[in-house]
Coordinates of C-alpha atoms in Angstrom, one line a residue:
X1 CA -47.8 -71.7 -19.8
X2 CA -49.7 -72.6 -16.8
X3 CA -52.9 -74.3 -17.0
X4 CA -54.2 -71.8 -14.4
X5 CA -52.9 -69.7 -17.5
X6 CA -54.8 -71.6 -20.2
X7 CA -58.2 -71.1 -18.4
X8 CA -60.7 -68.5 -18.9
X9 CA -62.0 -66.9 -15.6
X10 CA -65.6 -68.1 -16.0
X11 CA -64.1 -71.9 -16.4
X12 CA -62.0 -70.9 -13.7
X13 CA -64.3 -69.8 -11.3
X14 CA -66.2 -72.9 -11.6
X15 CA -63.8 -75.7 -11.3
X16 CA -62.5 -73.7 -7.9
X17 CA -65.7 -73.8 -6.4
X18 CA -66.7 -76.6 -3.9
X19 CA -68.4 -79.5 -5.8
X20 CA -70.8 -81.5 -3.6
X21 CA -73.7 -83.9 -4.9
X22 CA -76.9 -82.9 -6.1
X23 CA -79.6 -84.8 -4.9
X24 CA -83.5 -83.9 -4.5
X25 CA -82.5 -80.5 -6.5
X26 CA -79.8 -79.6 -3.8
X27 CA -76.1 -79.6 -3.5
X28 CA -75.1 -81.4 -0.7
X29 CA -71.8 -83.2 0.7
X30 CA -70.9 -86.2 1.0
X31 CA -72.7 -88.0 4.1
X32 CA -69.2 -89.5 5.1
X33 CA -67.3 -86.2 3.9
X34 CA -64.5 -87.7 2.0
X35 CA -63.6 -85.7 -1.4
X36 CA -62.2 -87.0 -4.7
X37 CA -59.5 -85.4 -6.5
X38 CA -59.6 -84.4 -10.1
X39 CA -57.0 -84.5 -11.9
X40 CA -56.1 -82.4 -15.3
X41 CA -54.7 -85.2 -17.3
X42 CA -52.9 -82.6 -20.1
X43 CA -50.6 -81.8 -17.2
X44 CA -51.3 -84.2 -14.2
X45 CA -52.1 -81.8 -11.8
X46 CA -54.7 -81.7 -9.3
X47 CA -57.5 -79.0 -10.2
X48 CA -60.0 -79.7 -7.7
X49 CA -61.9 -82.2 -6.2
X50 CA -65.7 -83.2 -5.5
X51 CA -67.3 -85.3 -3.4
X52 CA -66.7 -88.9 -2.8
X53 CA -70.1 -90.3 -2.3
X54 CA -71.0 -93.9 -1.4
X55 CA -73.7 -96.3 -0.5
X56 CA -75.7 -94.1 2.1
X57 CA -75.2 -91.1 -0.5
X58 CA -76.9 -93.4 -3.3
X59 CA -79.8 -94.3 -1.4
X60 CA -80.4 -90.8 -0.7
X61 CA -80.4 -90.0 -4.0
X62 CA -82.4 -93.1 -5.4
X63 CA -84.9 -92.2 -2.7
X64 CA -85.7 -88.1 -3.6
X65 CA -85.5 -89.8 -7.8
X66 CA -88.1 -92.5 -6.6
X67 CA -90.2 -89.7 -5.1
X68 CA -90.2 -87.5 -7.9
X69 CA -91.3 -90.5 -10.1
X70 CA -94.3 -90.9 -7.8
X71 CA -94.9 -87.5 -7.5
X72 CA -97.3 -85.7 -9.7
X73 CA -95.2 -83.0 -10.6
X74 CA -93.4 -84.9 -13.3
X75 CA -95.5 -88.4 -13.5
X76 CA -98.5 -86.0 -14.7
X77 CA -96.7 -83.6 -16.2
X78 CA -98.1 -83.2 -19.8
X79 CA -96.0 -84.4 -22.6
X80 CA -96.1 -80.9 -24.2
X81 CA -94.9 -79.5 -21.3
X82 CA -91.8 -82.3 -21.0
X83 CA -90.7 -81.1 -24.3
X84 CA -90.7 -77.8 -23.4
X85 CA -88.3 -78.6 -20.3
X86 CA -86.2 -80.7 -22.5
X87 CA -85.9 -77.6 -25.2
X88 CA -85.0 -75.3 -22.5
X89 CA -82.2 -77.7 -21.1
X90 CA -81.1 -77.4 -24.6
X91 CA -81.1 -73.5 -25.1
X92 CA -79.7 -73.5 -22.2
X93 CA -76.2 -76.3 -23.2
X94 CA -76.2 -74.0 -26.3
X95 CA -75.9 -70.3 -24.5
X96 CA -73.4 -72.2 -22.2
X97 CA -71.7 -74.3 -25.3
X98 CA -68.2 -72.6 -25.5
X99 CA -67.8 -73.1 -21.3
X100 CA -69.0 -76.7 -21.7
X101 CA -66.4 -77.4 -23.8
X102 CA -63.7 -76.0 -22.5
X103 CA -64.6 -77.8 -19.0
X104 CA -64.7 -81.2 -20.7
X105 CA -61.1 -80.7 -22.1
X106 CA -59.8 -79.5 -18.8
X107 CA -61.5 -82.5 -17.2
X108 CA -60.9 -85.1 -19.9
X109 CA -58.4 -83.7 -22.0
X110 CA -59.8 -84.3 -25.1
X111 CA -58.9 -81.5 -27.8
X112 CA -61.0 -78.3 -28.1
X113 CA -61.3 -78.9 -31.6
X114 CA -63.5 -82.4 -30.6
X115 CA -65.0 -80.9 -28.1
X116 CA -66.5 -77.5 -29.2
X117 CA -67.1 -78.7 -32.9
X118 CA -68.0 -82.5 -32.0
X119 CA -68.8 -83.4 -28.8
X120 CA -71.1 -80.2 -27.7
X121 CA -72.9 -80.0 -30.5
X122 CA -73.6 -83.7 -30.5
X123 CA -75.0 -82.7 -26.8
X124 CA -77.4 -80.3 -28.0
X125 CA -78.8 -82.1 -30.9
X126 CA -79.4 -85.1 -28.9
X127 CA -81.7 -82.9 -26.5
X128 CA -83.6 -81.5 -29.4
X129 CA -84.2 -84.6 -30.8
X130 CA -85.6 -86.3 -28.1
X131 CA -87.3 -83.3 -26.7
X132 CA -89.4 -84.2 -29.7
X133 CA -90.3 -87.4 -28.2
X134 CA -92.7 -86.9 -25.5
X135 CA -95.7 -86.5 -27.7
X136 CA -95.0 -89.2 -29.8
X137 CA -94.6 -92.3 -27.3
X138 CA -98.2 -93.8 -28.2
X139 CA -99.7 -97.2 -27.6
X140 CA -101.9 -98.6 -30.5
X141 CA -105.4 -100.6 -30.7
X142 CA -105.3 -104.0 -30.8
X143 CA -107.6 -106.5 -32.2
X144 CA -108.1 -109.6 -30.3
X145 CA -109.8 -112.9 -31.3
X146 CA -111.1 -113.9 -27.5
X147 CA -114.7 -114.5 -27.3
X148 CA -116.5 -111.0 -26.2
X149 CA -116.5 -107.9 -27.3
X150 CA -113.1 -106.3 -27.1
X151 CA -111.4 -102.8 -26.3
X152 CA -107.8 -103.9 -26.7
X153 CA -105.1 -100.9 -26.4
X154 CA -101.3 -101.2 -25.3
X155 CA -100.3 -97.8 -23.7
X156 CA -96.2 -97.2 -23.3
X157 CA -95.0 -96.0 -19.5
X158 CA -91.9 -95.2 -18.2
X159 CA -89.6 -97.9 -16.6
X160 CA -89.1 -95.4 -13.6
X161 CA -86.5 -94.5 -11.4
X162 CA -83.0 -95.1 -13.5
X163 CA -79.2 -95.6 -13.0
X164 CA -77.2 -94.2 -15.4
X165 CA -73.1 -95.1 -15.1
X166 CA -71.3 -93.6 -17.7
X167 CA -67.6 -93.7 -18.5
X168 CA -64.6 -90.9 -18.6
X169 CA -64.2 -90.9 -22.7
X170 CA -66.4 -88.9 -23.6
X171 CA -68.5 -87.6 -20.4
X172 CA -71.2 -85.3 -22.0
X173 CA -71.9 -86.7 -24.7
X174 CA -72.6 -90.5 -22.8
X175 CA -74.2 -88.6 -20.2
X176 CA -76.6 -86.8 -22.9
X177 CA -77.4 -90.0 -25.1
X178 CA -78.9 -91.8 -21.5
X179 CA -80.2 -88.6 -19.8
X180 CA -82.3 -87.1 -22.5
X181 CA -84.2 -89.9 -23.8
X182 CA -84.6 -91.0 -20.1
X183 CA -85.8 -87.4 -19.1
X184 CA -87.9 -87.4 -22.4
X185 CA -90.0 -91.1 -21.5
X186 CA -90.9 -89.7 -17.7
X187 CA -88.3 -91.6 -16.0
X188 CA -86.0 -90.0 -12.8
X189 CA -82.7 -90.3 -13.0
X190 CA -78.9 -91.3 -10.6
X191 CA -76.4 -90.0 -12.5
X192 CA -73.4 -91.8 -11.3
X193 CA -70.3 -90.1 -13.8
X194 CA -66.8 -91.2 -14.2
X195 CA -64.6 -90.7 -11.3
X196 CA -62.2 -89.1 -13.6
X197 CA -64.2 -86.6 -15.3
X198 CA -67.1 -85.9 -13.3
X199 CA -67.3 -82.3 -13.8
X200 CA -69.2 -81.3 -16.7
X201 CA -72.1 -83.9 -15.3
X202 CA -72.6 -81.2 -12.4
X203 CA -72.8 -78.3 -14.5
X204 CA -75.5 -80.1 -16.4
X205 CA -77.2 -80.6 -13.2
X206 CA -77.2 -77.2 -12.7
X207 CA -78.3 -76.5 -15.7
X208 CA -81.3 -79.1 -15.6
X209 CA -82.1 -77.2 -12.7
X210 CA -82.4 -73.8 -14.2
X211 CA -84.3 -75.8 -17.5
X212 CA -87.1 -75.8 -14.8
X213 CA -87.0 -80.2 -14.3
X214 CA -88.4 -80.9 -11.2
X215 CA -85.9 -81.2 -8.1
X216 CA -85.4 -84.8 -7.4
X217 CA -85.7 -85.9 -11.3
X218 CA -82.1 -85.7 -12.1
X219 CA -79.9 -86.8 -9.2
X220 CA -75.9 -87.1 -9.7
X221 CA -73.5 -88.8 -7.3
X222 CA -69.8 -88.3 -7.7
X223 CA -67.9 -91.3 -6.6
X224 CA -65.9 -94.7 -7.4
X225 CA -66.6 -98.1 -8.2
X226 CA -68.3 -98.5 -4.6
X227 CA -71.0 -95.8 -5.6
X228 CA -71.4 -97.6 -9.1
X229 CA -72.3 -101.2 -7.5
X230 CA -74.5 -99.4 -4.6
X231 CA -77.1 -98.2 -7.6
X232 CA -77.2 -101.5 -9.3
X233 CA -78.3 -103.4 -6.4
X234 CA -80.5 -100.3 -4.9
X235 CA -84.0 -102.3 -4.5
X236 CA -85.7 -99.1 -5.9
X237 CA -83.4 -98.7 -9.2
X238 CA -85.8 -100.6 -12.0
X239 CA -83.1 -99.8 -14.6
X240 CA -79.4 -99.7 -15.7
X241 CA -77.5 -97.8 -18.2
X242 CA -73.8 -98.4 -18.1
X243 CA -71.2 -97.6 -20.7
X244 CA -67.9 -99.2 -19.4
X245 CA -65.6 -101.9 -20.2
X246 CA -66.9 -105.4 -20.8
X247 CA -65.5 -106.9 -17.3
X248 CA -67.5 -104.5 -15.7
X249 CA -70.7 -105.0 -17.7
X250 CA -70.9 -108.3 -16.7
X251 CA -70.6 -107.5 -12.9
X252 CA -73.6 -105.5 -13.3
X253 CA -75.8 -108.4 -15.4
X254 CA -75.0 -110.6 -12.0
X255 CA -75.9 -107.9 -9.5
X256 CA -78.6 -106.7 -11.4
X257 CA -80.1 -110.2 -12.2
X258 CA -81.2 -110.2 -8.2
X259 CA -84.1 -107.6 -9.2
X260 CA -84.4 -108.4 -12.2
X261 CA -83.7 -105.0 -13.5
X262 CA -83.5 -103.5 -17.3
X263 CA -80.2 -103.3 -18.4
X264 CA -78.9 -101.2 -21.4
X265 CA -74.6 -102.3 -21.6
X266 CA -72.7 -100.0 -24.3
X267 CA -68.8 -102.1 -23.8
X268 CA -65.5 -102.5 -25.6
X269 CA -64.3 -103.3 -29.1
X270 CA -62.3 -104.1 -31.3
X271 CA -63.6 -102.9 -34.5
X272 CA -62.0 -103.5 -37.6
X273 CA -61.3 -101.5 -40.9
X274 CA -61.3 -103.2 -44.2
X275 CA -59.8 -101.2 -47.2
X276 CA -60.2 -103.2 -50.6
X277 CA -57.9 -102.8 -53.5
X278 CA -60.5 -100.6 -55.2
X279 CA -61.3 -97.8 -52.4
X280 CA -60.8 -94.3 -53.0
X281 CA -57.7 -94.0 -50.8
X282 CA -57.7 -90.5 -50.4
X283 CA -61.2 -91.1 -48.2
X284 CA -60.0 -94.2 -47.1
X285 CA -56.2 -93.4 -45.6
X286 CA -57.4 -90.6 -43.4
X287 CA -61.1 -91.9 -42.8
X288 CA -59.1 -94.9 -40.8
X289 CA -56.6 -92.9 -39.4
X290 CA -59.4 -91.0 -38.2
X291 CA -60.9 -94.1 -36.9
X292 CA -58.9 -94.9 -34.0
X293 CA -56.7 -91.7 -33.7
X294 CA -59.4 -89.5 -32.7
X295 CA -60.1 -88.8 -28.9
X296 CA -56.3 -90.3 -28.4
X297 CA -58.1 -93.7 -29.3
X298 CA -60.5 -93.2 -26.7
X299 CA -63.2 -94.3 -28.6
X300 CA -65.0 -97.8 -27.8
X301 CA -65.4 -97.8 -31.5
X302 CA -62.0 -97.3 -32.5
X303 CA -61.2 -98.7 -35.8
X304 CA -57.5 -100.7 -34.0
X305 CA -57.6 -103.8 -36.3
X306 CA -56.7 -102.1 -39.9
X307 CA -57.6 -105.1 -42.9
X308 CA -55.7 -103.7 -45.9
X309 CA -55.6 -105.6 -49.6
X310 CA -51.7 -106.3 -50.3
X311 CA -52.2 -104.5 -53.8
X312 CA -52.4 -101.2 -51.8
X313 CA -51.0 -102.1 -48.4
X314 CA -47.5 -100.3 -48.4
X315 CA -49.6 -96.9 -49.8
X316 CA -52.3 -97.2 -47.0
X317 CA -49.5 -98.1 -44.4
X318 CA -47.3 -94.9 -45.7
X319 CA -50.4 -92.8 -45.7
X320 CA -51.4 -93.4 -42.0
X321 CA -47.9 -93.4 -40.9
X322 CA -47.6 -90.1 -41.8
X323 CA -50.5 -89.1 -40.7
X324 CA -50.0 -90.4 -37.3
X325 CA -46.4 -88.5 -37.5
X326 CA -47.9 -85.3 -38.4
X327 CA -50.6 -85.0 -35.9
X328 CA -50.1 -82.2 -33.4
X329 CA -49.9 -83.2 -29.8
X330 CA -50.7 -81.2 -26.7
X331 CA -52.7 -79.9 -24.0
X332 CA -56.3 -79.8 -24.8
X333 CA -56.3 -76.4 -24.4
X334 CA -53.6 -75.0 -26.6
X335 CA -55.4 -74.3 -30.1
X336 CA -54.3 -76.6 -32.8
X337 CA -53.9 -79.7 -30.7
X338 CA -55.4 -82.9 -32.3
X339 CA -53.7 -85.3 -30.1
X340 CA -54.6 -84.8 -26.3
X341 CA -53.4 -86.9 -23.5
X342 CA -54.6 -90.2 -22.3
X343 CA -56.8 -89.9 -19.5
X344 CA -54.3 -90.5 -16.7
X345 CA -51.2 -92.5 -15.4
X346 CA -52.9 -95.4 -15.3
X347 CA -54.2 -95.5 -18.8
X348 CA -51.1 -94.3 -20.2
X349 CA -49.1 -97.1 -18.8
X350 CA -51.8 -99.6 -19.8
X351 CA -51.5 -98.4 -23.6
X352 CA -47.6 -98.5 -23.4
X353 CA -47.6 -101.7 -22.1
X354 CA -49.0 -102.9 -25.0
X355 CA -47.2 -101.4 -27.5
X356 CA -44.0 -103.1 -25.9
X357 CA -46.1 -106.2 -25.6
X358 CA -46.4 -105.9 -29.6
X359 CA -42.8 -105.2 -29.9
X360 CA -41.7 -108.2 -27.7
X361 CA -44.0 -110.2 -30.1
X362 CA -42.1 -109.0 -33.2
X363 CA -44.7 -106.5 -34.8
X364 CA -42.6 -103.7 -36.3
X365 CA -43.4 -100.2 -35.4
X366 CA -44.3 -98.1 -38.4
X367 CA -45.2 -94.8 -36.2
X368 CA -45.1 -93.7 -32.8
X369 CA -44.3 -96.7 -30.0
X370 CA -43.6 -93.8 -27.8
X371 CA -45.0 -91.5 -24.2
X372 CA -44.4 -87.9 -24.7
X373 CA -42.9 -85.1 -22.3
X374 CA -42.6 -85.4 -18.4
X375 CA -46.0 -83.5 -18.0
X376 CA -49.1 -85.0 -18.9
X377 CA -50.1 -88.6 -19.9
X378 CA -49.0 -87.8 -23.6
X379 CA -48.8 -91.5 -26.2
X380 CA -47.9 -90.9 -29.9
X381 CA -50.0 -92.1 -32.7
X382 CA -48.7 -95.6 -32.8
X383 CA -49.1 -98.3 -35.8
X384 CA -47.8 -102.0 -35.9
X385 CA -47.0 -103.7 -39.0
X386 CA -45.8 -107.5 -38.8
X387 CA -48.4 -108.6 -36.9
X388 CA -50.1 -112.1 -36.4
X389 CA -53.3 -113.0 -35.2
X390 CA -52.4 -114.6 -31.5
X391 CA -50.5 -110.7 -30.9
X392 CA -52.4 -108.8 -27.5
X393 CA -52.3 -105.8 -29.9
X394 CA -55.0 -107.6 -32.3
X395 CA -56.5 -109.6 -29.7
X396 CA -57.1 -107.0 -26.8
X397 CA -58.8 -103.5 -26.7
X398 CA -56.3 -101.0 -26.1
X399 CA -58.4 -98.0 -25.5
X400 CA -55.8 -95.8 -27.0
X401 CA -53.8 -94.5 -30.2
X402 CA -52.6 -97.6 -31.4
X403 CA -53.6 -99.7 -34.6
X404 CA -52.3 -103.2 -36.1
X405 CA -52.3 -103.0 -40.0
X406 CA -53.3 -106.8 -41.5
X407 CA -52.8 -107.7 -45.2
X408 CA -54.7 -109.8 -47.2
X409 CA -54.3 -110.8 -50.7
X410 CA -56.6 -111.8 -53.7
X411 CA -57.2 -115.1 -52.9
X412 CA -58.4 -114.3 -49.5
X413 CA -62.5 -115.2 -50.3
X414 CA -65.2 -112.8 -48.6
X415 CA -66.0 -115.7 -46.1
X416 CA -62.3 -115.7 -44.9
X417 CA -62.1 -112.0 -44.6
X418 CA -65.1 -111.8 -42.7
X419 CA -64.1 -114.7 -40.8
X420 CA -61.0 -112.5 -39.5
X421 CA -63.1 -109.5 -39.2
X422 CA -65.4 -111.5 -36.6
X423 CA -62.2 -113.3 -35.1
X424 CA -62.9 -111.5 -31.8
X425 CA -65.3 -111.6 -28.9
X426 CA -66.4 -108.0 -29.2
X427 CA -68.7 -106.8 -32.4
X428 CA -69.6 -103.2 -31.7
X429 CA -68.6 -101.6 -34.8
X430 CA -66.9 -102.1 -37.8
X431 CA -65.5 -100.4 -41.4
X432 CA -65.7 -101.5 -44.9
X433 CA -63.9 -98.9 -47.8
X434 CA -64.7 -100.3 -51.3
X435 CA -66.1 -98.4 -54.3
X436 CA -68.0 -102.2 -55.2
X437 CA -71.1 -101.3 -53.3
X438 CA -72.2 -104.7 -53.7
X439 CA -68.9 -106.1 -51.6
X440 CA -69.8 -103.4 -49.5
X441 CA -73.0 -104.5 -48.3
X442 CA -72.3 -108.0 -48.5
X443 CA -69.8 -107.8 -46.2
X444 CA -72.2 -105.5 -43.8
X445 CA -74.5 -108.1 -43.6
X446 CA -71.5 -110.8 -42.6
X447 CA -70.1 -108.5 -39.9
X448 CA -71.2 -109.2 -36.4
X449 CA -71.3 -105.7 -35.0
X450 CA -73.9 -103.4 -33.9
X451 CA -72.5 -100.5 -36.6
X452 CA -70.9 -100.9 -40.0
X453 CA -70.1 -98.1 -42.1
X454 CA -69.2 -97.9 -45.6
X455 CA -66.5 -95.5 -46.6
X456 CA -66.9 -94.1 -43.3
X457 CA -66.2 -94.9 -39.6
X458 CA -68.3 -94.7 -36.3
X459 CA -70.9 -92.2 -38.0
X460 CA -72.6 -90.7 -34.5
X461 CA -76.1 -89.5 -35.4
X462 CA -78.9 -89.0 -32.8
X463 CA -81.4 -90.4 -35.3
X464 CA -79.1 -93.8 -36.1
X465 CA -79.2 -96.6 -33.3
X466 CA -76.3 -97.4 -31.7
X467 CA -75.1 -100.4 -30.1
X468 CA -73.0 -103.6 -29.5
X469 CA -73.2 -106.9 -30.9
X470 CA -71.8 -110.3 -28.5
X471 CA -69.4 -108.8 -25.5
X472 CA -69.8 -105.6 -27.0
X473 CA -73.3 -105.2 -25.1
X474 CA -77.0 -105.1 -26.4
X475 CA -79.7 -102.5 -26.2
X476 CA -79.2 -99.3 -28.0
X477 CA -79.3 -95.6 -27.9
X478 CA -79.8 -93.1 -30.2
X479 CA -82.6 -93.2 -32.7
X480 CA -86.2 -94.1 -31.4
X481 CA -84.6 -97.3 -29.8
X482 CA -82.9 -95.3 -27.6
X483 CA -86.1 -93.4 -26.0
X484 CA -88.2 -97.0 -26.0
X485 CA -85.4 -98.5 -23.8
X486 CA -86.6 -96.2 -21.3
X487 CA -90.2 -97.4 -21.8
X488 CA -92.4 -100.6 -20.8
X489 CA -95.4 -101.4 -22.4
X490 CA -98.4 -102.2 -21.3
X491 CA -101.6 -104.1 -22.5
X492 CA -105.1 -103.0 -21.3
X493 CA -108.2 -105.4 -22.0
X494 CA -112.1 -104.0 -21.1
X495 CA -114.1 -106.4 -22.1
X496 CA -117.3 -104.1 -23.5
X497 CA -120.2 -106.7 -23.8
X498 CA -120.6 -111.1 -24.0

């Protein structure tokens, strides 16, 4: 079947059509005209392609977002009436939920099963919840002990105009957790989305559009790295959001240290999974199976370093072996897929060239090791067992299907295990499957990562901050962190009488 084949008409319709920027509330090419191909990474085809914008492109578009900042139409706007906008956008990614999703697996090839039962409705809730924000971002009295007498109150403002970088795993869903909250504290938005997969980010323009936010509020340029580094040194960007890799998080702290603007980073892990003798096994085999095969392993908190107690090693090995066996793999599209492709060529190499690294090193392969077909950038489920602590596989984010299993035996002390656990410069999230609650949150508090979770894995939930710990990034989104990021506050004084 063809993937013209595989398409519904509406879908089709859309990704055929010519895809320019959208800045100031318009669509509008490229200034130097060059396009961008896009790339359907279930097959490797080309689908279409958008515009390429660069520098000149981003200071148009940091210019109309600076403008509507300024402008009265949205810095006045009254919070009631935010909300409103916000719960539009979101009737709005609701009525157009089933198209969403079948957009992002064309453009990212991530399985419709993820994407219409994960990944959209994760979308929408994250609009609702922080269209509940706009009434609620309040300053407080303060009572001061200079000499006088005193009206003291802290009031909380929007940062302003903001750049927003996202990456290719998981487009919407990034896009959503920065946009909304942004959108929610009063602040204008560059959208800057994945060169890869940058076409669900323009239907949500549109959509923002028909939600009734102002023209010039949510701007998005379509471009490559060039585009990306233009917005963090634009004079008139106060803020950055990026979720990236960690090489390219610390580009932006230097450029963005020059104007001293806000940064937000969300980078790579290496998040491990610790299954005690005394878990529930049939939670725990599948919940760290789960961990790092979902998305293809395209998941910055992908559960690849697998800690299992000797006394039930070999039954947790067996268990995700066959799991990662019995995992059906194809196009996003076809119904029943679990395991889609890797993003591209590039990615698929990068992920097979570790898993021969591992092999050189002498970790065994227990599943997978393997591309798949001649069409598509297809990886199977792949887990090492054999491994030692100095292998890339255990050392190195991956970004892709591929998990080390690690024993360790009675005698191994909570201090040690942690010790291994935090043997890595990333800390973003991290796994701990015991029925003793007590080792359980022992061991959470020992953890350096932004998110543990306890017979459970990488829980997403709008209202739960979310965030790195050491090269994994600071700042957080979700939760009512993720709306204050967006905010400064500041103090007011009136001095009412000696």
């Amino acid at each position: 079947m063809t993937l013209h084949q595989r398409i519904t008409k509406p879908v089709l319709d859309f990704i055929l059509r010519q895809h320019d920027l959208l800045i100031g509330g318009a669509s509008v090419p490229a200034e130097a005209g060059e396009r961008l191909a896009v790339v359907d990474p279930g097959t490797g085809q080309v689908i279409t392609s958008v515009a390429k914008g660069r520098a000149s492109d981003i200071d148009k578009a940091v210019r109309a977002a600076h403008a509507a900042f300024e402008s009265s139409a949205w810095r006045d706007m009254k919070p009631v009436e935010r909300s409103r906008l916000l719960h539009r956008l979101a009737d709005l990614v609701e009525q157009d939920m089933a198209f969403l999703a079948e957009l992002e697996t064309v453009d990212n090839g991530a399985p419709l099963l993820l994407t219409r039962n994960f990944f959209l409705p994760l979308v929408a809730s994250t609009i609702r919840y922080y269209a509940g924000w706009p009434t609620r971002l309040n300053g407080e009295t303060i009572q001061v002990s200079a000499p006088g007498d005193w009206h003291a109150y802290t009031l909380r403002e929007p940062v302003g105009v903001v750049g927003q970088i996202v990456a290719w795993n998981a487009p919407l869903v990034l896009t959503m957790q920065k946009a909304a909250p942004a959108l929610a504290a009063g602040c204008t938005i560059v959208l800057k989305p994945a060169e890869l997969t940058p076409l669900t980010a323009l239907r949500l323009g549109e959509l923002a559009l028909q939600a009734g936010i102002p023209e010039g509020v949510f701007n998005i340029v379509t471009g490559e790295g060039d585009a990306g580094a233009a917005l963090v040194e634009h004079p008139l960007v106060d803020k950055i959001s990026f979720t990236g890799s960690t090489p390219v998080g610390k580009s932006i702290m230097r450029s963005a240290a020059d104007g001293m603007k806000r940064l937000s980073l969300e980078l790579g892990g290496k998040s491990p999974s610790i299954v005690f003798a005394d878990a529930d096994l049939e939670l725990a085999i599948p919940g760290v199976a789960n961990a790092v095969f979902m998305n293809t392993g395209q998941v910055c908190v992908a559960g690849s370093r697998l800690f299992v107690h000797r006394k039930v090693y070999d039954q947790v090995v067996e268990g995700v072996a066959a799991i990662a066996t019995g995992l059906p793999i194809g196009h996003g599209l076809d119904e029943g897929s679990v395991i889609g492709p890797l993003i591209s060529q590039a990615q698929r190499d990068r992920v097979l060239g570790y898993v021969e690294q591992g092999k050189a090193a002498g970790a065994a392969v227990a599943a997978g090791g393997t591309a798949v077909g001649d069409a598509g950038f297809f990886v199977k489920p792949t887990l090492f067992t054999d491994t030692t602590p100095d292998m890339s596989i255990i050392r190195e984010e991956i970004f892709g299907p591929v998990v080390a299993a690690i024993p360790f035996d009675d005698d191994t002390d909570l201090s040690s295990l942690v010790a291994q656990a935090n043997a890595t410069p990333y800390g973003l999230a991290a796994s701990i499957w015991t029925r003793d609650l007590a080792t359980a949150h022992r061991m959470a508090r020992r953890v350096r990562s932004g998110t543990v979770g306890i017979n459970s894995h990488g829980l997403l939930d709008v209202a739960l901050p979310f965030g790195g710990a050491k090269q994994s990034g600071f700042g957080r989104e979700y939760g009512a962190e993720g709306i204050l990021a967006y905010t400064e506050t500041k103090s007011v004084a009136a001095l009412l009488g000696a």
